[in-house]
Amino acid sequence: MRKEVVAAAALTAVAAITAIATLVRQRKRRKQQQWKETQKILRKFARDCATPVPKLWQVANAFVADMRNSLIASNGTNTGFNMLVSYVASLPSGDEEGLYYGVNLRRTDFLILCARLEGKNNPISDLHREEIPIPSNLLDGTGTIKELFDFIAVELGRFVEAHANSKKTDMPAKYNKLGFIVSCPVDQAVASSGTAITWKSFSADSTISWERSLVSDFNRALEEREVKLSVYAMVDDTVGNLAGEPADAALQWHGPSPKLGEMVISTQWGDFSTPHLPITIFDTCLDAESSNPGLPGKRFEKLISGMYLGEIVRRILLKMAKDTALFGDCVLPSKLMTPYQLRSPDMAAIHQDTSDDREVVREKLEEVFGITKSTPKVREVVAEVCDIVAERAARLAGAGILGIIKKLGRIENKKSVVTVEGGLYEHYRIFRNYLNSGVWEMLGNDLSDNVVIENSHGGSGTGALFLAASQMKDAAKSQMQDADPEPEPEPDPEF
């Protein structure tokens, strides 16, 4: 009897071991299958996002065609994307000298800066800048645009007083000059002509009519507070970065021909769309769930903008977590399901992690998504997803840049220096490298030296200074000409 019990126990133990071994093999096979599925999703996404040089030139050429159509379109005609005429008819020449001020109005704050321009071949000096948050009552819709301008005028007056310059080389107070950049999305760019501007998304008194001059409104606020400055140029931030276009190409221009035969155009390239764009199912879903769904003209922005890159990465990781248990069985953190949880700076940190076993990736997964366990192999997948998204975005942005340069007729015969503003280009090293390499590949060895891309240190706020300088120079010349007395007639030789 005892032998039978022992035998039965032995059989039971063997059966248990066999069952465990079977479960281990099944688990191993399931993990292998899940990993194969993860790689399958990754490879398909990489193929769908591919941007070979021929495709990039298709995008660039479509960009040129849409630019041309937009510039010659009649008022009210719906084209691929809106090329906004800025009515800035005078561009900086590099000879500007003197002390200038700039304001860059952004969504939640504004930047004030001043600098002294010393003409060609001399660096900017006496540069001061200050970021000031906008009060909450002016952001939530309870404030008025007058209150906003009054607040900015007060802060500007304080800034001027704090950085007062006593050098006698400056022009009299009545010539003090200010450039004003609006970084909120706009429907129309404006300059000192007083054309009205429409802000798409800025809450301060957004219900009132904008058919009036913001330049006059702000100058009135400055005058009431005895701030001895006057706006010489008010434009959006794209125009603030000084993109140029021959005046005769834009039939939307309503006014006298610009003195230099050029004008500044805000391309609004985020509205661009073409069937040649490498769009995936993740991009389509993002568009459907965005604040402006079904607008194909916003496709370019959603492929290249820092606002959307992290969200595309999150959506791919979410699919992998659901379909392939990338982060473990029954692991689906709520933060991974939260839209726009991954910002582009975090994406850049993940992508650019060169530490052993991708330790930065591990830290970011835990910090951003609450994922506490991940293997080095999983972290490599996360970094690779970031790489695919960043490479596509950067190379498409490069194609857009070359589209603009081609429209200007500058690719083969002239050298162009392109300045790029924003943290995506400035702080995301791999994105910056992909953009530059994409442009070089498109141009080839023979033409690659014709386009130089640089970071715009100081951003569109610096553009405000230069625009103010160029506009002010024309105004000063005009006033001097008006002040010249009529020449006395030559005496009659008979008397």
Coordinates of C-alpha atoms in Angstrom, one line a residue:
M1 CA 0.0 0.0 0.0
R2 CA 2.8 2.3 0.9
K3 CA 4.5 1.6 -2.4
E4 CA 1.4 2.4 -4.2
V5 CA 1.1 5.7 -2.4
V6 CA 4.7 6.5 -3.1
A7 CA 4.2 5.6 -6.8
A8 CA 1.1 7.8 -7.0
A9 CA 2.9 10.7 -5.4
A10 CA 5.8 10.3 -7.8
L11 CA 3.4 10.2 -10.7
T12 CA 1.6 13.3 -9.4
A13 CA 5.0 15.1 -9.1
V14 CA 6.0 14.1 -12.6
A15 CA 2.6 15.3 -13.9
A16 CA 3.0 18.6 -12.0
I17 CA 6.5 19.1 -13.4
T18 CA 5.3 18.2 -16.9
A19 CA 2.4 20.7 -16.6
I20 CA 4.8 23.4 -15.4
A21 CA 7.1 22.7 -18.2
T22 CA 4.2 22.8 -20.7
L23 CA 3.1 26.2 -19.3
V24 CA 6.7 27.5 -19.5
R25 CA 6.9 26.4 -23.1
Q26 CA 3.5 27.9 -23.9
R27 CA 4.4 31.2 -22.2
K28 CA 7.7 31.2 -24.1
R29 CA 6.0 30.6 -27.4
R30 CA 3.4 33.3 -26.6
K31 CA 6.1 35.8 -25.8
Q32 CA 7.9 34.9 -29.0
Q33 CA 4.7 35.3 -31.0
Q34 CA 4.0 38.6 -29.3
W35 CA 7.5 39.9 -30.0
K36 CA 7.1 38.9 -33.6
E37 CA 3.9 40.8 -33.7
T38 CA 5.6 43.8 -32.2
Q39 CA 8.3 43.7 -34.8
K40 CA 5.6 43.3 -37.5
I41 CA 3.8 46.5 -36.3
L42 CA 7.2 48.3 -36.2
R43 CA 8.3 47.3 -39.6
K44 CA 4.9 48.2 -41.2
F45 CA 4.9 51.6 -39.5
A46 CA 8.5 52.2 -40.8
R47 CA 7.5 51.3 -44.3
D48 CA 4.4 53.5 -44.2
C49 CA 6.5 56.4 -42.9
A50 CA 9.4 56.0 -45.4
T51 CA 10.6 59.3 -47.1
P52 CA 13.0 58.4 -49.9
V53 CA 14.3 61.3 -51.9
P54 CA 11.9 60.8 -54.9
K55 CA 8.9 61.1 -52.5
L56 CA 10.4 64.1 -50.8
W57 CA 10.7 65.9 -54.2
Q58 CA 7.1 64.9 -54.9
V59 CA 6.1 66.7 -51.7
A60 CA 8.3 69.7 -52.5
N61 CA 7.0 70.1 -56.0
A62 CA 3.4 69.8 -54.8
F63 CA 4.3 72.5 -52.2
V64 CA 5.5 74.8 -55.0
A65 CA 2.3 74.2 -57.0
D66 CA 0.1 75.0 -54.0
M67 CA 2.1 78.1 -53.2
R68 CA 1.7 79.4 -56.7
N69 CA -2.1 78.6 -56.7
S70 CA -2.6 80.3 -53.4
L71 CA -0.7 83.5 -54.4
I72 CA -2.7 84.0 -57.6
A73 CA -6.1 83.0 -56.1
S74 CA -8.9 85.5 -56.1
N75 CA -10.3 86.6 -52.7
G76 CA -12.5 84.0 -51.3
T77 CA -11.1 81.2 -53.4
N78 CA -10.4 78.0 -51.5
T79 CA -6.9 76.7 -52.2
G80 CA -4.6 74.1 -50.7
F81 CA -3.3 76.4 -48.0
N82 CA -3.4 80.1 -47.3
M83 CA -0.5 82.3 -48.2
L84 CA -1.1 85.3 -46.1
V85 CA 0.2 88.6 -47.4
S86 CA 1.8 90.5 -44.6
Y87 CA 1.9 94.0 -46.1
V88 CA 5.4 94.3 -44.9
A89 CA 6.9 96.0 -47.9
S90 CA 10.4 96.8 -46.6
L91 CA 12.9 94.1 -45.4
P92 CA 16.0 94.7 -43.3
S93 CA 19.1 95.4 -45.3
G94 CA 21.7 94.8 -42.6
D95 CA 22.6 98.5 -42.4
E96 CA 20.2 99.3 -39.6
E97 CA 21.6 101.0 -36.5
G98 CA 20.2 102.1 -33.2
L99 CA 18.3 100.8 -30.2
Y100 CA 15.2 98.8 -31.0
Y101 CA 12.5 97.1 -28.9
G102 CA 10.4 94.0 -29.6
V103 CA 7.4 92.3 -28.1
N104 CA 6.4 88.7 -28.9
L105 CA 2.9 87.9 -27.7
R106 CA 2.4 84.2 -27.1
R107 CA -0.4 82.0 -25.8
T108 CA 0.3 82.3 -22.1
D109 CA 3.0 84.9 -21.8
F110 CA 4.9 87.6 -23.8
L111 CA 8.5 88.3 -24.4
I112 CA 10.0 91.8 -24.3
L113 CA 13.4 92.4 -25.6
C114 CA 15.7 95.3 -26.7
A115 CA 19.0 95.3 -28.6
R116 CA 21.3 97.7 -30.3
L117 CA 22.0 97.1 -34.0
E118 CA 25.4 98.2 -35.2
G119 CA 25.1 97.7 -38.9
K120 CA 26.7 95.1 -41.2
N121 CA 29.5 92.9 -39.9
N122 CA 28.9 94.0 -36.3
P123 CA 27.3 91.9 -33.6
I124 CA 24.1 92.8 -31.7
S125 CA 24.8 94.5 -28.4
D126 CA 22.9 95.6 -25.3
L127 CA 20.6 92.7 -25.6
H128 CA 18.0 92.3 -22.8
R129 CA 15.0 90.1 -22.7
E130 CA 12.2 89.3 -20.2
E131 CA 9.4 86.8 -20.2
I132 CA 6.2 88.0 -18.5
P133 CA 3.2 85.7 -17.8
I134 CA -0.3 86.9 -18.9
P135 CA -2.8 87.2 -16.0
S136 CA -5.4 84.4 -15.9
N137 CA -8.3 86.8 -16.4
L138 CA -6.9 87.7 -19.8
L139 CA -6.6 84.1 -20.8
D140 CA -9.9 82.7 -19.8
G141 CA -12.1 85.1 -21.8
T142 CA -13.1 87.5 -19.1
G143 CA -10.7 90.2 -20.1
T144 CA -10.8 92.5 -23.0
I145 CA -8.1 93.2 -25.7
K146 CA -7.8 96.7 -24.3
E147 CA -7.0 95.3 -20.9
L148 CA -4.4 93.0 -22.4
F149 CA -2.8 95.9 -24.3
D150 CA -2.9 98.1 -21.2
F151 CA -1.1 95.3 -19.3
I152 CA 1.6 94.9 -21.9
A153 CA 2.1 98.6 -22.2
V154 CA 2.6 99.0 -18.4
E155 CA 5.2 96.1 -18.4
L156 CA 6.9 97.5 -21.5
G157 CA 7.2 100.9 -19.9
R158 CA 8.8 99.3 -16.8
F159 CA 11.1 97.4 -19.0
V160 CA 12.2 100.5 -21.0
E161 CA 12.8 102.3 -17.7
A162 CA 14.9 99.5 -16.3
H163 CA 17.1 99.3 -19.5
A164 CA 17.2 103.0 -20.3
N165 CA 20.1 103.8 -22.5
S166 CA 21.7 107.3 -22.3
K167 CA 23.9 107.0 -25.4
K168 CA 23.4 110.1 -27.6
T169 CA 23.7 108.1 -30.8
D170 CA 20.1 107.1 -30.5
M171 CA 17.4 109.1 -32.4
P172 CA 15.0 111.5 -30.5
A173 CA 12.3 109.9 -28.3
K174 CA 9.6 110.5 -31.0
Y175 CA 11.5 108.0 -33.2
N176 CA 11.6 105.2 -30.6
K177 CA 10.7 102.1 -32.4
L178 CA 8.9 98.8 -31.6
G179 CA 8.3 95.6 -33.4
F180 CA 5.3 93.5 -32.3
I181 CA 5.1 89.8 -33.1
V182 CA 1.9 87.7 -32.5
S183 CA 2.7 84.1 -32.0
C184 CA -0.9 83.1 -31.5
P185 CA -2.5 81.6 -34.7
V186 CA -3.8 84.3 -36.9
D187 CA -6.1 84.6 -39.9
Q188 CA -4.4 87.7 -41.3
A189 CA -0.9 89.1 -40.8
V190 CA -0.6 92.8 -40.5
A191 CA 1.9 95.6 -40.4
S192 CA 2.0 99.3 -39.8
S193 CA -0.6 99.9 -42.5
G194 CA -3.2 99.2 -39.8
T195 CA -4.9 96.2 -41.5
A196 CA -7.1 94.2 -39.1
I197 CA -5.9 90.9 -37.6
T198 CA -8.0 88.0 -36.6
W199 CA -6.7 85.7 -33.8
K200 CA -7.9 82.1 -34.2
S201 CA -7.2 81.1 -30.6
F202 CA -6.6 83.8 -28.0
S203 CA -9.4 84.2 -25.5
A204 CA -9.1 87.8 -24.5
D205 CA -12.3 89.4 -25.7
S206 CA -12.5 87.1 -28.6
T207 CA -16.2 87.9 -29.3
I208 CA -15.6 91.5 -30.4
S209 CA -15.1 92.6 -34.0
W210 CA -11.6 92.8 -35.2
E211 CA -12.3 95.2 -38.1
R212 CA -10.0 97.8 -36.6
S213 CA -6.4 98.5 -36.3
L214 CA -4.6 96.7 -33.6
V215 CA -1.6 98.8 -34.3
S216 CA -3.5 102.0 -33.4
D217 CA -5.0 100.2 -30.3
F218 CA -1.6 99.3 -28.9
N219 CA 0.0 102.6 -29.8
R220 CA -2.9 104.3 -28.0
A221 CA -2.2 102.2 -24.9
L222 CA 1.5 103.2 -25.0
E223 CA 0.6 106.9 -25.4
E224 CA -1.9 106.8 -22.4
R225 CA 0.9 105.4 -20.2
E226 CA 3.5 107.8 -21.6
V227 CA 5.6 105.0 -22.9
K228 CA 7.8 106.7 -25.6
L229 CA 7.5 103.8 -28.1
S230 CA 5.6 103.4 -31.3
V231 CA 4.8 100.2 -33.2
Y232 CA 6.5 100.2 -36.6
A233 CA 5.6 96.6 -37.5
M234 CA 3.0 94.1 -36.3
V235 CA 3.1 90.7 -37.8
D236 CA 2.6 87.0 -36.9
D237 CA 5.6 84.9 -35.8
T238 CA 6.0 83.3 -39.2
V239 CA 6.4 86.7 -40.8
G240 CA 8.6 87.7 -37.9
N241 CA 11.1 85.1 -39.1
L242 CA 11.3 87.0 -42.4
A243 CA 10.2 84.7 -45.2
G244 CA 10.4 86.6 -48.5
E245 CA 8.5 86.4 -51.8
P246 CA 8.7 88.6 -55.0
A247 CA 5.9 91.1 -54.9
D248 CA 4.8 90.5 -58.5
A249 CA 4.0 86.8 -57.6
A250 CA 1.3 87.7 -55.2
L251 CA -1.9 88.9 -56.8
Q252 CA -3.4 89.1 -53.3
W253 CA -1.3 92.3 -52.8
H254 CA -3.6 95.3 -52.6
G255 CA -1.5 98.4 -52.5
P256 CA 1.4 100.2 -54.1
S257 CA 4.3 98.0 -55.2
P258 CA 6.9 97.4 -52.4
K259 CA 10.0 99.5 -52.7
L260 CA 12.3 96.5 -52.9
G261 CA 10.1 94.3 -55.1
E262 CA 9.7 91.9 -52.2
M263 CA 7.2 91.3 -49.5
V264 CA 7.0 89.0 -46.5
I265 CA 4.6 86.1 -46.9
S266 CA 3.3 83.9 -44.1
T267 CA 3.1 80.6 -45.9
Q268 CA 0.9 78.9 -43.2
W269 CA 2.4 75.6 -44.4
G270 CA 0.7 73.6 -41.7
D271 CA -2.4 73.8 -44.0
F272 CA -0.5 72.0 -46.8
S273 CA -1.7 68.6 -48.0
T274 CA -0.9 66.3 -50.8
P275 CA -1.5 62.6 -51.6
H276 CA 2.3 62.2 -51.6
L277 CA 2.5 62.6 -47.8
P278 CA 3.3 59.3 -46.0
I279 CA 0.2 59.0 -43.9
T280 CA -0.4 56.0 -41.6
I281 CA -3.5 54.7 -39.8
F282 CA -2.2 56.3 -36.6
D283 CA -2.1 59.7 -38.3
T284 CA -5.6 59.2 -39.7
C285 CA -6.9 58.3 -36.2
L286 CA -5.1 61.3 -34.7
D287 CA -6.7 63.6 -37.2
A288 CA -10.2 62.1 -36.6
E289 CA -9.9 62.8 -32.9
S290 CA -8.3 66.2 -33.1
S291 CA -10.0 69.6 -32.6
N292 CA -10.1 70.1 -36.4
P293 CA -11.0 66.7 -37.8
G294 CA -11.6 66.1 -41.4
L295 CA -9.6 69.0 -42.6
P296 CA -7.0 67.5 -45.0
G297 CA -5.3 70.9 -45.2
K298 CA -4.0 70.4 -41.6
R299 CA -2.2 67.1 -42.5
F300 CA 1.3 68.6 -42.9
E301 CA 1.1 70.3 -39.5
K302 CA 0.1 67.0 -37.8
L303 CA 3.1 65.2 -39.4
I304 CA 5.8 67.7 -38.5
S305 CA 4.7 69.8 -35.6
G306 CA 6.3 69.2 -32.1
M307 CA 2.7 69.4 -30.7
Y308 CA 1.8 66.1 -32.4
L309 CA 5.0 64.0 -32.6
G310 CA 4.8 62.6 -29.1
E311 CA 1.1 61.9 -29.6
I312 CA 1.8 59.7 -32.7
V313 CA 4.4 57.8 -30.6
R314 CA 2.0 57.3 -27.8
R315 CA -0.7 55.9 -30.2
I316 CA 1.8 53.3 -31.6
L317 CA 2.9 52.2 -28.1
L318 CA -0.7 51.9 -27.0
K319 CA -1.4 49.5 -29.9
M320 CA 1.7 47.5 -29.1
A321 CA 0.6 47.3 -25.4
K322 CA -2.9 46.1 -26.4
D323 CA -2.0 43.8 -29.2
T324 CA 1.4 42.4 -28.2
A325 CA 1.6 43.0 -24.4
L326 CA 4.8 45.1 -25.0
F327 CA 4.9 46.2 -21.4
G328 CA 3.7 42.9 -19.9
D329 CA 0.5 40.9 -19.7
C330 CA -2.4 42.8 -18.2
V331 CA -0.3 46.0 -18.2
L332 CA -2.2 48.9 -19.7
P333 CA -1.4 52.1 -17.6
S334 CA -4.1 54.7 -17.7
K335 CA -1.6 57.4 -18.6
L336 CA -0.7 55.4 -21.8
M337 CA -4.3 55.9 -22.8
T338 CA -4.3 59.6 -22.1
P339 CA -4.0 61.8 -25.3
Y340 CA -1.0 64.1 -25.6
Q341 CA 0.6 62.6 -22.5
L342 CA 4.0 62.4 -24.2
R343 CA 5.4 65.8 -25.1
S344 CA 8.1 66.3 -27.7
P345 CA 10.9 67.2 -25.1
D346 CA 10.2 63.8 -23.4
M347 CA 10.2 62.1 -26.8
A348 CA 13.6 63.7 -27.6
A349 CA 15.0 62.6 -24.3
I350 CA 13.9 59.0 -25.0
H351 CA 15.2 59.1 -28.6
Q352 CA 18.6 60.6 -27.7
D353 CA 19.3 58.3 -24.7
T354 CA 22.8 56.8 -25.1
S355 CA 23.0 55.4 -21.6
D356 CA 23.6 51.7 -20.8
D357 CA 20.5 49.7 -21.2
R358 CA 18.5 52.8 -22.1
E359 CA 18.2 54.0 -18.5
V360 CA 16.7 57.3 -19.6
V361 CA 14.0 55.5 -21.5
R362 CA 13.2 53.5 -18.4
E363 CA 12.9 56.6 -16.4
K364 CA 10.7 58.4 -18.9
L365 CA 8.4 55.4 -19.3
E366 CA 7.8 55.5 -15.6
E367 CA 7.6 59.3 -15.3
V368 CA 5.3 59.9 -18.3
F369 CA 3.2 56.7 -18.5
G370 CA 3.6 55.1 -15.1
I371 CA 5.3 52.0 -16.6
T372 CA 7.4 50.6 -13.8
K373 CA 8.9 47.6 -15.5
S374 CA 10.5 47.4 -18.9
T375 CA 13.3 45.3 -20.4
P376 CA 16.2 46.8 -22.4
K377 CA 14.8 45.1 -25.5
V378 CA 11.4 46.9 -25.0
R379 CA 13.2 50.2 -24.4
E380 CA 14.9 49.7 -27.8
V381 CA 11.5 49.4 -29.4
V382 CA 10.3 52.6 -27.8
A383 CA 13.4 54.5 -29.0
E384 CA 13.0 53.1 -32.5
V385 CA 9.3 54.3 -32.7
C386 CA 10.6 57.8 -31.7
D387 CA 13.2 57.5 -34.4
I388 CA 10.7 56.7 -37.1
V389 CA 8.4 59.5 -36.2
A390 CA 11.1 62.1 -35.8
E391 CA 12.8 61.1 -39.1
R392 CA 9.6 61.4 -41.1
A393 CA 8.8 64.8 -39.6
A394 CA 12.2 66.2 -40.1
R395 CA 12.6 65.1 -43.7
L396 CA 9.1 66.4 -44.6
A397 CA 9.9 69.7 -43.0
G398 CA 13.1 69.8 -45.1
A399 CA 11.1 69.1 -48.2
G400 CA 8.8 72.0 -47.4
I401 CA 11.8 74.3 -47.0
L402 CA 13.2 73.3 -50.4
G403 CA 9.7 73.8 -51.8
I404 CA 9.8 77.5 -50.7
I405 CA 13.4 77.9 -52.0
K406 CA 12.4 76.4 -55.3
K407 CA 9.4 78.7 -55.6
L408 CA 11.8 81.6 -55.1
G409 CA 14.1 80.3 -57.8
R410 CA 17.1 80.1 -55.5
I411 CA 18.1 76.4 -55.5
E412 CA 20.5 76.4 -58.5
N413 CA 21.8 79.9 -58.8
K414 CA 21.8 81.5 -55.3
K415 CA 22.8 80.6 -51.8
S416 CA 20.1 80.7 -49.2
V417 CA 20.4 80.9 -45.4
V418 CA 17.3 79.4 -43.7
T419 CA 16.7 80.2 -40.0
V420 CA 14.5 77.8 -38.0
E421 CA 12.9 78.8 -34.8
G422 CA 11.6 76.6 -32.0
G423 CA 12.7 74.1 -29.4
L424 CA 12.1 71.1 -31.7
Y425 CA 15.0 72.2 -34.0
E426 CA 17.1 73.8 -31.2
H427 CA 17.0 71.0 -28.6
Y428 CA 16.1 67.9 -30.5
R429 CA 19.5 67.1 -32.0
I430 CA 18.5 64.0 -33.9
F431 CA 15.5 65.8 -35.5
R432 CA 17.9 68.6 -36.5
N433 CA 20.3 66.2 -38.0
Y434 CA 17.6 64.4 -40.0
L435 CA 16.2 67.7 -41.3
N436 CA 19.7 68.8 -42.5
S437 CA 20.6 65.4 -44.0
G438 CA 17.3 65.2 -45.8
V439 CA 17.9 68.5 -47.5
W440 CA 21.4 67.5 -48.4
E441 CA 20.2 64.3 -50.0
M442 CA 17.5 66.1 -52.0
L443 CA 20.0 68.6 -53.3
G444 CA 22.9 66.2 -54.0
N445 CA 26.6 67.0 -53.9
D446 CA 26.4 69.6 -56.6
L447 CA 23.8 71.9 -54.9
S448 CA 24.0 71.0 -51.2
D449 CA 26.1 74.1 -50.5
N450 CA 23.4 76.4 -51.8
V451 CA 21.2 76.0 -48.8
V452 CA 22.4 76.6 -45.2
I453 CA 20.0 75.9 -42.3
E454 CA 20.7 77.6 -39.0
N455 CA 18.9 77.9 -35.7
S456 CA 17.2 81.2 -35.1
H457 CA 18.7 82.2 -31.8
G458 CA 16.3 84.7 -30.2
G459 CA 13.4 83.5 -32.3
S460 CA 10.8 85.7 -33.9
G461 CA 11.3 88.2 -31.1
T462 CA 14.6 89.1 -32.8
G463 CA 12.6 89.4 -36.1
A464 CA 10.5 92.0 -34.4
L465 CA 13.6 94.1 -33.8
F466 CA 14.8 93.9 -37.4
L467 CA 11.3 94.5 -38.9
A468 CA 10.9 97.6 -36.6
A469 CA 14.3 98.8 -37.8
S470 CA 13.5 98.4 -41.5
Q471 CA 10.0 99.9 -41.2
M472 CA 11.3 102.8 -39.0
K473 CA 14.1 103.6 -41.5
D474 CA 11.5 104.1 -44.3
A475 CA 9.3 106.2 -41.9
A476 CA 12.3 108.4 -40.9
K477 CA 13.3 108.9 -44.6
S478 CA 9.7 109.9 -45.4
Q479 CA 9.6 112.4 -42.5
M480 CA 12.9 113.9 -43.5
Q481 CA 11.7 114.4 -47.1
D482 CA 8.5 116.0 -45.9
A483 CA 10.6 118.4 -43.7
D484 CA 12.8 119.6 -46.5
P485 CA 11.7 123.1 -47.6
E486 CA 10.8 123.7 -51.2
P487 CA 13.9 125.0 -53.0
E488 CA 13.8 128.8 -53.7
P489 CA 13.4 129.7 -57.3
E490 CA 16.5 130.8 -59.2
P491 CA 16.6 134.6 -59.6
D492 CA 15.5 135.8 -63.0
P493 CA 18.7 136.9 -64.8
E494 CA 16.9 139.9 -66.2
F495 CA 16.5 141.5 -62.7

